[in-house]
């Protein structure tokens, strides 16, 4: 990953390939953001004017590169747009900084080092710039024959698409404890988000339940977590009818992974449950062409949970965090579950599978029931669960459902705080009867309208009595098909990791329930 340092150099003295400055949209045109004073001075105090002449407006994500003026030690100045300038006396929003740093880092792919002279008055702002830069610099090249920057396949890097190698945060007070801690947290967090992205981007012929479980075992060893893997034999024996029913059509059998961070001083336990369908073909209810090309992303929930648990360990959080990865591949075959089959789930409930493409709720049901047995203080599941949620909220917001309104509100606020977009969704009880089955306790499908909410109501049936639970449907934001923007690359985004980690931190601090 891109290296990050807090530097005492100023924008005028840093030796690098480029210095990054922020520009914003002011009432009377482009304004240069704090942090860039030395660069502005080198341009005779006319940097804003020069940028305007070059066509810059300060709009979010806008990147303008210009040759440096005399007196600077970098050959290039990169001005990145921060959007609207804040009102007098207010600082720049952390998310604006995160996005701008991401756009700048991406535009500097192929460079060795850049100094970031963005406004970092406090440690939190420095952390936001760090996160944005490290996330924006991300590239996924493991499957490029030219090696493009990672050398993983033993081939030479062609240099062009190598990520920016080093980010120096200027004005970042390297000897200040708070700055150090905040940027160290940002580095661990970004590394874990990028781990989730790598897993999501890995095609399904290179990532199946077994190899995903092996990744969890390797990370657990590296960072001192406890890990247990139930293979198909153990799942069958244990009565995990949901995981087995979804996985039985595939040559690659299912797995349930329990990966746990514990802290000796913890007095709360958080259970995180992730949907880990390494490929969702739809099964016998096969998805049509146009709906299956990106379905390697259907393990994004499990990737987010995995990354968040490892982050909790790396940060040494004073809370127990147990991750449950419900891993299966949903394929059609002679051994696959048929529409109309009845599964007996881990909880003992029976489910009539009306549509084998509603598989996420089946694997989650088993994992949620198993997680409930340990009576955690709260459960949060994360899943690319429904196309309906994408229709409702689009590609940038995830939906939040919960059996506890206060918990739902807390998660919404936490997401907002860490710069993730989300929206609370209702759980209307009247939709439950749509899932009544003539043969089983419940069907895995109900009314088409409000399909995201129906899925949430299904999951609710498998939560242990009295446990606060929230469900994050990340089907929209998990995988980005459009052009990169801010710190969001094409492909896996790592959606929900920041929210989960901050939730763990808040739980550790005793801020919740
Ligand atoms: N993995 C899909 C949901 C999905 C859709 C994720 C688009 C990401 C992008 C899920 O397993 C699914 O197929 N859901 C069905 C449920 C339906 C059959 C009740 C859906 O949403 O159409
Ligand atoms: Mn499906
Ligand atoms: Zn799915």
Short mmCIF file of C-alpha atoms and ligand atoms in Angstrom, two decimals:
data_model
loop_
_atom_site.label_atom_id
_atom_site.label_comp_id
_atom_site.label_asym_id
_atom_site.label_seq_id
_atom_site.Cartn_x
_atom_site.Cartn_y
_atom_site.Cartn_z
CA UNK A 1 0.00 0.00 0.00
CA UNK A 2 0.92 3.61 -0.40
CA UNK A 3 3.20 4.79 2.42
CA UNK A 4 2.13 7.73 4.58
CA UNK A 5 4.20 10.14 6.64
CA UNK A 6 3.49 13.23 8.69
CA UNK A 7 6.00 15.79 7.49
CA UNK A 8 7.41 18.95 9.04
CA UNK A 9 8.30 20.24 5.57
CA UNK A 10 6.26 23.11 4.25
CA UNK A 11 4.63 23.17 0.84
CA UNK A 12 7.63 25.24 -0.30
CA UNK A 13 10.33 22.94 1.04
CA UNK A 14 8.92 19.45 0.46
CA UNK A 15 10.89 17.45 -2.09
CA UNK A 16 8.44 15.38 -4.10
CA UNK A 17 7.00 14.88 -7.56
CA UNK A 18 4.07 17.15 -6.76
CA UNK A 19 2.55 19.26 -4.05
CA UNK A 20 -1.24 19.04 -3.63
CA UNK A 21 -3.19 22.15 -2.68
CA UNK A 22 -6.91 22.63 -2.10
CA UNK A 23 -9.11 25.08 -3.94
CA UNK A 24 -12.74 25.86 -3.30
CA UNK A 25 -15.67 27.74 -4.79
CA UNK A 26 -15.90 31.07 -3.02
CA UNK A 27 -18.57 33.76 -3.42
CA UNK A 28 -16.27 35.68 -5.78
CA UNK A 29 -14.56 32.81 -7.53
CA UNK A 30 -11.79 30.35 -6.71
CA UNK A 31 -10.29 30.50 -3.23
CA UNK A 32 -7.13 28.75 -2.15
CA UNK A 33 -7.62 26.64 0.97
CA UNK A 34 -5.41 26.97 4.07
CA UNK A 35 -2.23 24.92 3.88
CA UNK A 36 -1.31 26.26 0.46
CA UNK A 37 0.04 29.67 1.63
CA UNK A 38 3.65 28.91 0.65
CA UNK A 39 2.59 27.73 -2.79
CA UNK A 40 0.43 30.81 -3.28
CA UNK A 41 3.38 32.98 -2.27
CA UNK A 42 5.59 31.31 -4.89
CA UNK A 43 2.96 32.32 -7.43
CA UNK A 44 3.19 35.91 -6.22
CA UNK A 45 -0.06 35.55 -4.26
CA UNK A 46 -1.92 34.97 -7.53
CA UNK A 47 -2.50 31.20 -7.41
CA UNK A 48 -6.29 31.57 -7.37
CA UNK A 49 -6.17 33.84 -10.42
CA UNK A 50 -3.79 31.54 -12.29
CA UNK A 51 -6.09 28.58 -11.60
CA UNK A 52 -9.16 30.49 -12.72
CA UNK A 53 -7.40 31.38 -15.95
CA UNK A 54 -6.68 27.68 -16.41
CA UNK A 55 -10.40 27.00 -16.06
CA UNK A 56 -10.52 25.79 -12.47
CA UNK A 57 -13.66 26.46 -10.43
CA UNK A 58 -12.95 24.69 -7.15
CA UNK A 59 -15.70 22.12 -7.81
CA UNK A 60 -15.49 18.87 -5.86
CA UNK A 61 -13.09 16.41 -7.46
CA UNK A 62 -11.74 18.83 -10.07
CA UNK A 63 -8.02 18.33 -10.65
CA UNK A 64 -5.77 20.98 -12.22
CA UNK A 65 -2.05 20.29 -12.68
CA UNK A 66 0.33 23.16 -13.28
CA UNK A 67 4.11 23.57 -13.42
CA UNK A 68 5.46 24.84 -10.13
CA UNK A 69 6.71 28.41 -9.73
CA UNK A 70 10.24 29.35 -8.68
CA UNK A 71 10.98 28.71 -5.06
CA UNK A 72 9.09 25.43 -4.83
CA UNK A 73 10.97 22.12 -4.63
CA UNK A 74 8.40 20.10 -6.58
CA UNK A 75 8.09 20.29 -10.37
CA UNK A 76 4.28 20.17 -10.29
CA UNK A 77 1.47 21.71 -8.28
CA UNK A 78 -1.80 19.81 -8.26
CA UNK A 79 -4.87 21.81 -7.25
CA UNK A 80 -7.83 19.73 -6.20
CA UNK A 81 -11.37 21.02 -5.81
CA UNK A 82 -13.01 20.92 -2.37
CA UNK A 83 -16.42 22.14 -3.48
CA UNK A 84 -18.09 25.12 -1.83
CA UNK A 85 -15.85 27.10 0.53
CA UNK A 86 -17.10 26.82 4.11
CA UNK A 87 -18.76 29.76 5.83
CA UNK A 88 -16.39 32.17 7.58
CA UNK A 89 -15.00 30.62 10.74
CA UNK A 90 -15.94 27.06 9.74
CA UNK A 91 -13.37 24.50 8.66
CA UNK A 92 -13.64 22.24 5.65
CA UNK A 93 -15.87 19.21 6.17
CA UNK A 94 -13.82 16.07 6.76
CA UNK A 95 -15.60 14.23 3.99
CA UNK A 96 -14.75 17.05 1.54
CA UNK A 97 -11.09 16.65 2.54
CA UNK A 98 -11.29 12.87 2.24
CA UNK A 99 -12.77 13.05 -1.25
CA UNK A 100 -10.35 15.73 -2.46
CA UNK A 101 -7.34 13.80 -1.15
CA UNK A 102 -8.69 10.72 -2.93
CA UNK A 103 -9.09 12.51 -6.26
CA UNK A 104 -5.59 13.96 -5.96
CA UNK A 105 -3.96 10.65 -5.05
CA UNK A 106 -5.64 8.91 -7.98
CA UNK A 107 -4.52 11.65 -10.39
CA UNK A 108 -0.94 11.08 -9.21
CA UNK A 109 -0.80 7.37 -10.10
CA UNK A 110 2.68 6.51 -11.34
CA UNK A 111 4.36 9.17 -9.14
CA UNK A 112 6.72 8.34 -6.31
CA UNK A 113 5.88 10.99 -3.76
CA UNK A 114 3.46 13.83 -3.23
CA UNK A 115 3.19 16.39 -0.45
CA UNK A 116 -0.40 17.08 0.56
CA UNK A 117 -0.79 20.72 1.63
CA UNK A 118 -4.51 20.53 2.42
CA UNK A 119 -6.11 22.21 5.45
CA UNK A 120 -5.29 19.98 8.45
CA UNK A 121 -5.91 22.21 11.49
CA UNK A 122 -6.56 19.24 13.74
CA UNK A 123 -5.77 15.54 13.99
CA UNK A 124 -9.20 14.54 12.68
CA UNK A 125 -8.70 16.56 9.52
CA UNK A 126 -5.24 15.02 9.04
CA UNK A 127 -6.82 11.58 9.43
CA UNK A 128 -9.46 12.40 6.82
CA UNK A 129 -6.79 13.54 4.33
CA UNK A 130 -4.77 10.40 5.11
CA UNK A 131 -7.75 8.09 4.62
CA UNK A 132 -8.76 9.81 1.40
CA UNK A 133 -5.25 9.65 -0.05
CA UNK A 134 -4.68 6.01 0.89
CA UNK A 135 -8.10 4.97 -0.41
CA UNK A 136 -7.86 7.08 -3.56
CA UNK A 137 -4.44 5.69 -4.44
CA UNK A 138 -5.84 2.13 -4.44
CA UNK A 139 -5.43 0.07 -7.60
CA UNK A 140 -6.29 -3.56 -8.26
CA UNK A 141 -3.81 -5.09 -10.66
CA UNK A 142 -3.37 -8.67 -9.42
CA UNK A 143 -4.88 -10.01 -12.63
CA UNK A 144 -3.05 -7.78 -15.13
CA UNK A 145 -0.46 -9.65 -17.16
CA UNK A 146 1.84 -6.63 -17.11
CA UNK A 147 1.85 -6.64 -13.33
CA UNK A 148 0.97 -2.97 -13.34
CA UNK A 149 2.28 -1.97 -10.00
CA UNK A 150 2.02 -4.91 -7.69
CA UNK A 151 4.62 -7.41 -8.88
CA UNK A 152 2.37 -10.14 -7.43
CA UNK A 153 2.46 -12.22 -10.57
CA UNK A 154 6.24 -11.98 -10.74
CA UNK A 155 6.13 -9.78 -13.80
CA UNK A 156 7.64 -6.36 -14.09
CA UNK A 157 5.52 -3.39 -13.29
CA UNK A 158 4.89 -1.26 -16.36
CA UNK A 159 4.96 1.74 -14.06
CA UNK A 160 2.03 3.58 -15.57
CA UNK A 161 -0.71 2.43 -13.28
CA UNK A 162 1.33 1.90 -10.13
CA UNK A 163 -0.35 3.67 -7.23
CA UNK A 164 1.20 6.83 -5.82
CA UNK A 165 3.96 5.36 -3.65
CA UNK A 166 4.24 7.91 -0.86
CA UNK A 167 2.01 10.54 0.67
CA UNK A 168 3.50 13.18 2.95
CA UNK A 169 0.93 15.09 5.00
CA UNK A 170 2.34 18.61 5.29
CA UNK A 171 1.61 20.67 8.38
CA UNK A 172 0.78 17.38 10.02
CA UNK A 173 2.64 17.81 13.36
CA UNK A 174 4.53 14.49 13.47
CA UNK A 175 5.42 14.95 17.14
CA UNK A 176 1.87 15.62 18.26
CA UNK A 177 0.37 12.54 19.95
CA UNK A 178 -3.11 13.12 18.58
CA UNK A 179 -1.89 13.58 15.02
CA UNK A 180 0.21 10.45 15.27
CA UNK A 181 -2.61 8.34 16.69
CA UNK A 182 -5.16 9.64 14.20
CA UNK A 183 -2.98 8.97 11.18
CA UNK A 184 -1.95 5.55 12.46
CA UNK A 185 -5.64 4.71 12.81
CA UNK A 186 -6.24 6.02 9.30
CA UNK A 187 -3.50 3.77 7.94
CA UNK A 188 -4.84 0.63 9.61
CA UNK A 189 -8.38 1.48 8.54
CA UNK A 190 -7.41 2.20 4.93
CA UNK A 191 -5.35 -1.00 4.77
CA UNK A 192 -8.38 -2.98 5.92
CA UNK A 193 -10.77 -1.21 3.54
CA UNK A 194 -8.33 -1.99 0.75
CA UNK A 195 -8.21 -5.61 1.94
CA UNK A 196 -12.01 -5.76 1.58
CA UNK A 197 -11.75 -4.18 -1.88
CA UNK A 198 -9.15 -6.75 -2.98
CA UNK A 199 -11.40 -9.61 -1.90
CA UNK A 200 -14.42 -8.09 -3.64
CA UNK A 201 -12.48 -7.47 -6.85
CA UNK A 202 -11.03 -10.97 -6.94
CA UNK A 203 -13.00 -12.91 -9.53
CA UNK A 204 -15.04 -15.90 -8.40
CA UNK A 205 -12.74 -18.38 -10.15
CA UNK A 206 -10.03 -17.21 -7.76
CA UNK A 207 -12.09 -16.77 -4.60
CA UNK A 208 -14.47 -19.38 -3.27
CA UNK A 209 -15.73 -20.11 0.25
CA UNK A 210 -12.71 -22.26 1.03
CA UNK A 211 -10.08 -19.78 -0.15
CA UNK A 212 -11.96 -16.91 1.54
CA UNK A 213 -11.85 -18.88 4.80
CA UNK A 214 -8.13 -19.42 4.28
CA UNK A 215 -7.67 -15.65 3.94
CA UNK A 216 -9.41 -15.24 7.29
CA UNK A 217 -7.14 -17.84 8.86
CA UNK A 218 -4.03 -16.13 7.52
CA UNK A 219 -5.10 -12.68 8.75
CA UNK A 220 -6.10 -14.12 12.12
CA UNK A 221 -2.61 -15.56 12.50
CA UNK A 222 -0.96 -12.31 11.47
CA UNK A 223 -2.99 -10.07 13.79
CA UNK A 224 -3.67 -12.40 16.71
CA UNK A 225 -7.36 -13.18 16.24
CA UNK A 226 -9.15 -16.40 17.06
CA UNK A 227 -10.60 -18.14 14.05
CA UNK A 228 -12.78 -21.22 13.53
CA UNK A 229 -13.97 -22.57 10.21
CA UNK A 230 -16.91 -24.92 9.79
CA UNK A 231 -16.54 -26.90 6.57
CA UNK A 232 -19.38 -28.59 4.69
CA UNK A 233 -19.20 -31.68 6.89
CA UNK A 234 -19.45 -29.65 10.08
CA UNK A 235 -22.22 -27.51 8.59
CA UNK A 236 -24.24 -30.56 7.63
CA UNK A 237 -23.73 -32.13 11.02
CA UNK A 238 -24.57 -28.87 12.77
CA UNK A 239 -27.86 -28.48 10.92
CA UNK A 240 -26.95 -25.36 8.95
CA UNK A 241 -29.67 -25.90 6.37
CA UNK A 242 -29.48 -22.38 4.95
CA UNK A 243 -25.75 -22.43 4.20
CA UNK A 244 -25.92 -26.03 2.94
CA UNK A 245 -29.03 -25.39 0.85
CA UNK A 246 -27.46 -22.42 -0.92
CA UNK A 247 -24.03 -24.02 -1.32
CA UNK A 248 -25.06 -27.50 -2.41
CA UNK A 249 -25.27 -26.69 -6.12
CA UNK A 250 -21.65 -25.63 -6.32
CA UNK A 251 -18.44 -27.63 -6.73
CA UNK A 252 -17.04 -25.28 -4.07
CA UNK A 253 -18.76 -26.15 -0.78
CA UNK A 254 -19.85 -23.57 1.82
CA UNK A 255 -18.06 -22.42 4.94
CA UNK A 256 -19.00 -20.58 8.11
CA UNK A 257 -16.11 -18.60 9.57
CA UNK A 258 -16.06 -17.23 13.10
CA UNK A 259 -13.23 -14.72 13.52
CA UNK A 260 -12.96 -12.98 16.86
CA UNK A 261 -11.10 -10.06 18.35
CA UNK A 262 -11.16 -10.11 22.12
CA UNK A 263 -9.81 -7.65 24.66
CA UNK A 264 -9.16 -8.57 28.30
CA UNK A 265 -10.76 -5.33 29.51
CA UNK A 266 -13.78 -5.53 27.22
CA UNK A 267 -17.19 -5.54 28.82
CA UNK A 268 -19.22 -5.52 25.62
CA UNK A 269 -19.39 -7.91 22.68
CA UNK A 270 -20.43 -6.92 19.20
CA UNK A 271 -21.35 -9.60 16.65
CA UNK A 272 -20.92 -8.72 12.98
CA UNK A 273 -22.43 -11.01 10.36
CA UNK A 274 -21.55 -10.79 6.66
CA UNK A 275 -23.18 -12.21 3.54
CA UNK A 276 -20.43 -13.99 1.66
CA UNK A 277 -21.78 -15.32 -1.62
CA UNK A 278 -18.58 -15.62 -3.63
CA UNK A 279 -20.69 -15.80 -6.77
CA UNK A 280 -24.42 -15.31 -7.12
CA UNK A 281 -25.68 -16.85 -10.36
CA UNK A 282 -29.18 -16.96 -8.89
CA UNK A 283 -29.05 -20.76 -8.74
CA UNK A 284 -31.90 -22.63 -10.47
CA UNK A 285 -33.76 -19.29 -10.51
CA UNK A 286 -30.89 -18.21 -12.75
CA UNK A 287 -30.22 -14.53 -13.21
CA UNK A 288 -30.54 -13.29 -16.80
CA UNK A 289 -27.55 -11.82 -18.66
CA UNK A 290 -27.08 -8.24 -17.59
CA UNK A 291 -27.67 -9.14 -13.95
CA UNK A 292 -24.81 -11.52 -13.26
CA UNK A 293 -21.66 -9.82 -14.57
CA UNK A 294 -20.80 -8.16 -11.27
CA UNK A 295 -22.02 -10.90 -8.94
CA UNK A 296 -18.52 -11.66 -7.68
CA UNK A 297 -19.32 -8.67 -5.45
CA UNK A 298 -21.96 -10.62 -3.52
CA UNK A 299 -19.47 -11.34 -0.71
CA UNK A 300 -18.97 -7.63 0.01
CA UNK A 301 -20.77 -7.91 3.35
CA UNK A 302 -18.47 -10.71 4.52
CA UNK A 303 -15.46 -8.75 3.24
CA UNK A 304 -16.56 -5.68 5.22
CA UNK A 305 -17.10 -7.71 8.39
CA UNK A 306 -13.76 -9.47 8.00
CA UNK A 307 -11.95 -6.17 7.44
CA UNK A 308 -13.69 -4.51 10.40
CA UNK A 309 -12.79 -7.33 12.81
CA UNK A 310 -9.15 -7.25 11.72
CA UNK A 311 -9.17 -3.45 12.06
CA UNK A 312 -10.55 -3.79 15.61
CA UNK A 313 -7.62 -6.10 16.41
CA UNK A 314 -5.03 -3.84 14.79
CA UNK A 315 -6.40 -0.88 16.75
CA UNK A 316 -6.53 -2.92 19.97
CA UNK A 317 -10.10 -1.81 20.69
CA UNK A 318 -11.40 -2.48 24.20
CA UNK A 319 -14.40 -4.43 22.98
CA UNK A 320 -14.94 -7.99 21.80
CA UNK A 321 -15.85 -8.12 18.13
CA UNK A 322 -16.94 -11.44 16.66
CA UNK A 323 -17.22 -11.68 12.90
CA UNK A 324 -19.34 -14.34 11.21
CA UNK A 325 -18.69 -14.90 7.52
CA UNK A 326 -21.50 -16.84 5.83
CA UNK A 327 -19.70 -18.15 2.74
CA UNK A 328 -21.25 -20.05 -0.16
CA UNK A 329 -21.38 -20.06 -3.94
CA UNK A 330 -24.87 -19.95 -5.44
CA UNK A 331 -24.83 -22.13 -8.55
CA UNK A 332 -27.36 -24.14 -10.55
CA UNK A 333 -26.64 -27.86 -10.99
CA UNK A 334 -28.17 -31.28 -10.51
CA UNK A 335 -27.47 -31.03 -6.81
CA UNK A 336 -28.75 -27.48 -6.38
CA UNK A 337 -31.72 -26.51 -4.23
CA UNK A 338 -34.88 -26.25 -6.38
CA UNK A 339 -37.59 -23.63 -6.12
CA UNK A 340 -40.17 -25.27 -3.86
CA UNK A 341 -37.66 -27.15 -1.69
CA UNK A 342 -37.95 -26.80 2.07
CA UNK A 343 -34.83 -26.23 4.17
CA UNK A 344 -34.51 -26.74 7.90
CA UNK A 345 -32.42 -23.89 9.16
CA UNK A 346 -29.89 -23.81 12.02
CA UNK A 347 -32.55 -22.24 14.28
CA UNK A 348 -34.93 -25.14 13.57
CA UNK A 349 -37.29 -22.97 11.50
CA UNK A 350 -38.25 -24.35 8.10
CA UNK A 351 -38.07 -22.24 4.93
CA UNK A 352 -39.74 -22.84 1.60
CA UNK A 353 -37.31 -21.66 -1.05
CA UNK A 354 -39.54 -20.06 -3.66
CA UNK A 355 -36.68 -18.33 -5.41
CA UNK A 356 -33.12 -19.64 -5.21
CA UNK A 357 -31.89 -16.13 -6.06
CA UNK A 358 -33.06 -14.94 -2.63
CA UNK A 359 -30.09 -16.84 -1.19
CA UNK A 360 -28.44 -14.17 0.93
CA UNK A 361 -31.17 -14.25 3.58
CA UNK A 362 -30.78 -18.04 3.80
CA UNK A 363 -27.06 -18.04 4.59
CA UNK A 364 -27.48 -15.01 6.87
CA UNK A 365 -30.34 -16.68 8.76
CA UNK A 366 -28.04 -19.51 9.85
CA UNK A 367 -25.21 -17.16 10.78
CA UNK A 368 -27.54 -14.78 12.66
CA UNK A 369 -29.08 -17.63 14.65
CA UNK A 370 -25.62 -19.01 15.46
CA UNK A 371 -24.31 -15.55 16.42
CA UNK A 372 -27.39 -15.04 18.66
CA UNK A 373 -26.51 -18.15 20.70
CA UNK A 374 -23.51 -16.31 22.13
CA UNK A 375 -25.83 -13.53 23.37
CA UNK A 376 -23.80 -10.58 22.12
CA UNK A 377 -24.76 -7.06 23.21
CA UNK A 378 -25.69 -6.24 19.63
CA UNK A 379 -25.67 -7.80 16.17
CA UNK A 380 -25.08 -5.98 12.91
CA UNK A 381 -25.29 -7.77 9.59
CA UNK A 382 -23.96 -6.42 6.32
CA UNK A 383 -25.16 -7.74 2.97
CA UNK A 384 -25.57 -7.02 -0.72
CA UNK A 385 -29.05 -8.30 -0.13
CA UNK A 386 -31.56 -6.82 -2.55
CA UNK A 387 -31.84 -5.10 -5.89
CA UNK A 388 -34.87 -3.38 -4.36
CA UNK A 389 -32.59 -1.42 -2.02
CA UNK A 390 -30.61 -0.17 -5.02
CA UNK A 391 -33.87 0.95 -6.66
CA UNK A 392 -34.87 2.74 -3.46
CA UNK A 393 -31.62 4.45 -2.50
CA UNK A 394 -29.37 4.38 -5.56
CA UNK A 395 -25.71 3.50 -5.65
CA UNK A 396 -24.30 5.64 -2.87
CA UNK A 397 -26.46 4.99 0.17
CA UNK A 398 -26.89 1.78 2.09
CA UNK A 399 -30.18 1.08 3.85
CA UNK A 400 -30.34 0.54 7.59
CA UNK A 401 -33.05 -1.60 9.17
CA UNK A 402 -33.22 -2.58 12.82
CA UNK A 403 -35.37 -4.13 15.52
CA UNK A 404 -34.49 -1.15 17.72
CA UNK A 405 -35.08 2.40 16.56
CA UNK A 406 -32.41 3.96 18.76
CA UNK A 407 -29.83 1.52 17.43
CA UNK A 408 -30.84 2.30 13.86
CA UNK A 409 -30.46 6.02 14.54
CA UNK A 410 -27.04 5.50 16.16
CA UNK A 411 -25.77 3.61 13.14
CA UNK A 412 -27.09 6.27 10.80
CA UNK A 413 -25.29 8.97 12.81
CA UNK A 414 -22.08 6.95 12.99
CA UNK A 415 -22.12 6.42 9.23
CA UNK A 416 -22.62 10.14 8.70
CA UNK A 417 -19.75 10.92 11.03
CA UNK A 418 -17.29 8.68 9.16
CA UNK A 419 -18.41 9.91 5.73
CA UNK A 420 -20.54 6.95 4.64
CA UNK A 421 -23.93 7.68 3.12
CA UNK A 422 -26.88 5.69 4.45
CA UNK A 423 -30.56 6.00 5.18
CA UNK A 424 -32.88 4.46 7.81
CA UNK A 425 -35.54 2.15 6.39
CA UNK A 426 -38.72 0.89 8.10
CA UNK A 427 -39.64 -2.70 8.97
CA UNK A 428 -43.41 -2.74 8.31
CA UNK A 429 -44.91 -5.77 10.08
CA UNK A 430 -47.73 -6.08 7.55
CA UNK A 431 -45.22 -7.29 4.96
CA UNK A 432 -44.57 -10.43 7.01
CA UNK A 433 -47.72 -12.22 5.86
CA UNK A 434 -46.52 -12.09 2.25
CA UNK A 435 -43.91 -14.66 3.31
CA UNK A 436 -46.46 -17.10 4.72
CA UNK A 437 -45.89 -20.53 3.20
CA UNK A 438 -48.45 -23.33 2.78
CA UNK A 439 -45.79 -25.94 3.62
CA UNK A 440 -43.09 -24.34 5.80
CA UNK A 441 -42.76 -21.82 8.63
CA UNK A 442 -41.84 -19.07 6.20
CA UNK A 443 -41.02 -18.60 2.51
CA UNK A 444 -37.84 -16.86 1.36
CA UNK A 445 -39.85 -14.39 -0.73
CA UNK A 446 -42.79 -12.13 -0.18
CA UNK A 447 -44.34 -9.13 -1.86
CA UNK A 448 -42.27 -7.67 -4.66
CA UNK A 449 -42.91 -4.08 -3.60
CA UNK A 450 -40.69 -3.09 -0.71
CA UNK A 451 -38.45 -6.09 -1.44
CA UNK A 452 -35.60 -4.70 0.65
CA UNK A 453 -37.86 -4.40 3.67
CA UNK A 454 -39.28 -7.91 3.12
CA UNK A 455 -35.73 -9.28 3.20
CA UNK A 456 -35.09 -7.42 6.45
CA UNK A 457 -38.26 -8.87 7.99
CA UNK A 458 -37.11 -12.35 7.00
CA UNK A 459 -33.75 -11.87 8.76
CA UNK A 460 -35.46 -10.55 11.89
CA UNK A 461 -37.02 -13.99 12.44
CA UNK A 462 -33.58 -15.43 13.15
CA UNK A 463 -32.39 -12.91 15.75
CA UNK A 464 -32.26 -14.14 19.32
CA UNK A 465 -34.78 -12.73 21.78
CA UNK A 466 -33.90 -9.29 23.14
CA UNK A 467 -30.74 -8.69 21.13
CA UNK A 468 -30.51 -5.28 19.44
CA UNK A 469 -29.90 -5.92 15.76
CA UNK A 470 -29.33 -3.83 12.66
CA UNK A 471 -29.16 -4.87 9.04
CA UNK A 472 -27.15 -2.87 6.49
CA UNK A 473 -28.19 -3.56 2.89
CA UNK A 474 -25.14 -2.39 0.92
CA UNK A 475 -26.29 -3.73 -2.49
CA UNK A 476 -26.04 -0.18 -3.92
CA UNK A 477 -22.70 1.16 -2.67
CA UNK A 478 -20.68 -2.10 -2.38
CA UNK A 479 -19.54 -2.19 -5.98
CA UNK A 480 -18.93 0.85 -8.16
CA UNK A 481 -19.39 0.44 -11.88
CA UNK A 482 -19.05 4.07 -12.97
CA UNK A 483 -15.98 6.27 -13.23
CA UNK A 484 -13.91 6.63 -10.08
CA UNK A 485 -14.73 9.68 -7.96
CA UNK A 486 -13.24 11.04 -4.76
CA UNK A 487 -11.64 8.08 -3.01
CA UNK A 488 -14.09 5.62 -4.60
CA UNK A 489 -12.47 3.44 -7.25
CA UNK A 490 -14.15 1.31 -9.86
CA UNK A 491 -15.14 -2.07 -8.40
CA UNK A 492 -15.23 -2.99 -4.73
CA UNK A 493 -15.55 0.04 -2.47
CA UNK A 494 -15.21 -1.35 1.06
CA UNK A 495 -18.64 0.05 1.95
CA UNK A 496 -19.61 -0.23 5.66
CA UNK A 497 -16.09 -0.91 7.01
CA UNK A 498 -15.68 2.60 8.40
CA UNK A 499 -19.14 2.50 9.97
CA UNK A 500 -18.50 -0.89 11.60
CA UNK A 501 -15.11 0.16 12.99
CA UNK A 502 -16.51 3.39 14.44
CA UNK A 503 -19.41 1.41 15.92
CA UNK A 504 -16.87 -0.87 17.62
CA UNK A 505 -14.97 2.16 18.91
CA UNK A 506 -18.18 3.71 20.24
CA UNK A 507 -19.15 0.45 21.89
CA UNK A 508 -15.69 0.24 23.48
CA UNK A 509 -16.07 3.78 24.79
CA UNK A 510 -19.44 2.84 26.32
CA UNK A 511 -21.26 5.41 24.16
CA UNK A 512 -23.94 2.96 23.09
CA UNK A 513 -26.61 1.20 25.14
N1 LIG B 1 -27.20 -10.51 -4.61
C1 LIG B 1 -28.52 -10.16 -4.98
C2 LIG B 1 -28.87 -8.69 -4.73
C3 LIG B 1 -28.07 -7.67 -5.50
C4 LIG B 1 -28.60 -7.08 -6.61
C5 LIG B 1 -26.83 -7.25 -5.06
C6 LIG B 1 -27.89 -6.11 -7.30
C7 LIG B 1 -26.11 -6.29 -5.74
C8 LIG B 1 -26.66 -5.71 -6.86
C9 LIG B 1 -29.52 -11.02 -4.20
O1 LIG B 1 -29.09 -12.29 -3.85
C10 LIG B 1 -30.73 -11.20 -5.05
O2 LIG B 1 -30.62 -11.81 -6.07
N2 LIG B 1 -31.87 -10.67 -4.59
C11 LIG B 1 -33.08 -10.78 -5.30
C12 LIG B 1 -34.17 -11.17 -4.33
C13 LIG B 1 -35.47 -11.55 -4.96
C14 LIG B 1 -35.31 -12.84 -5.76
C15 LIG B 1 -36.52 -11.73 -3.88
C16 LIG B 1 -33.37 -9.41 -5.92
O3 LIG B 1 -33.08 -8.41 -5.29
O4 LIG B 1 -33.84 -9.38 -7.05
MN1 LIG B 2 -29.39 -13.70 -5.40
ZN1 LIG B 3 -27.06 -12.51 -3.65
#
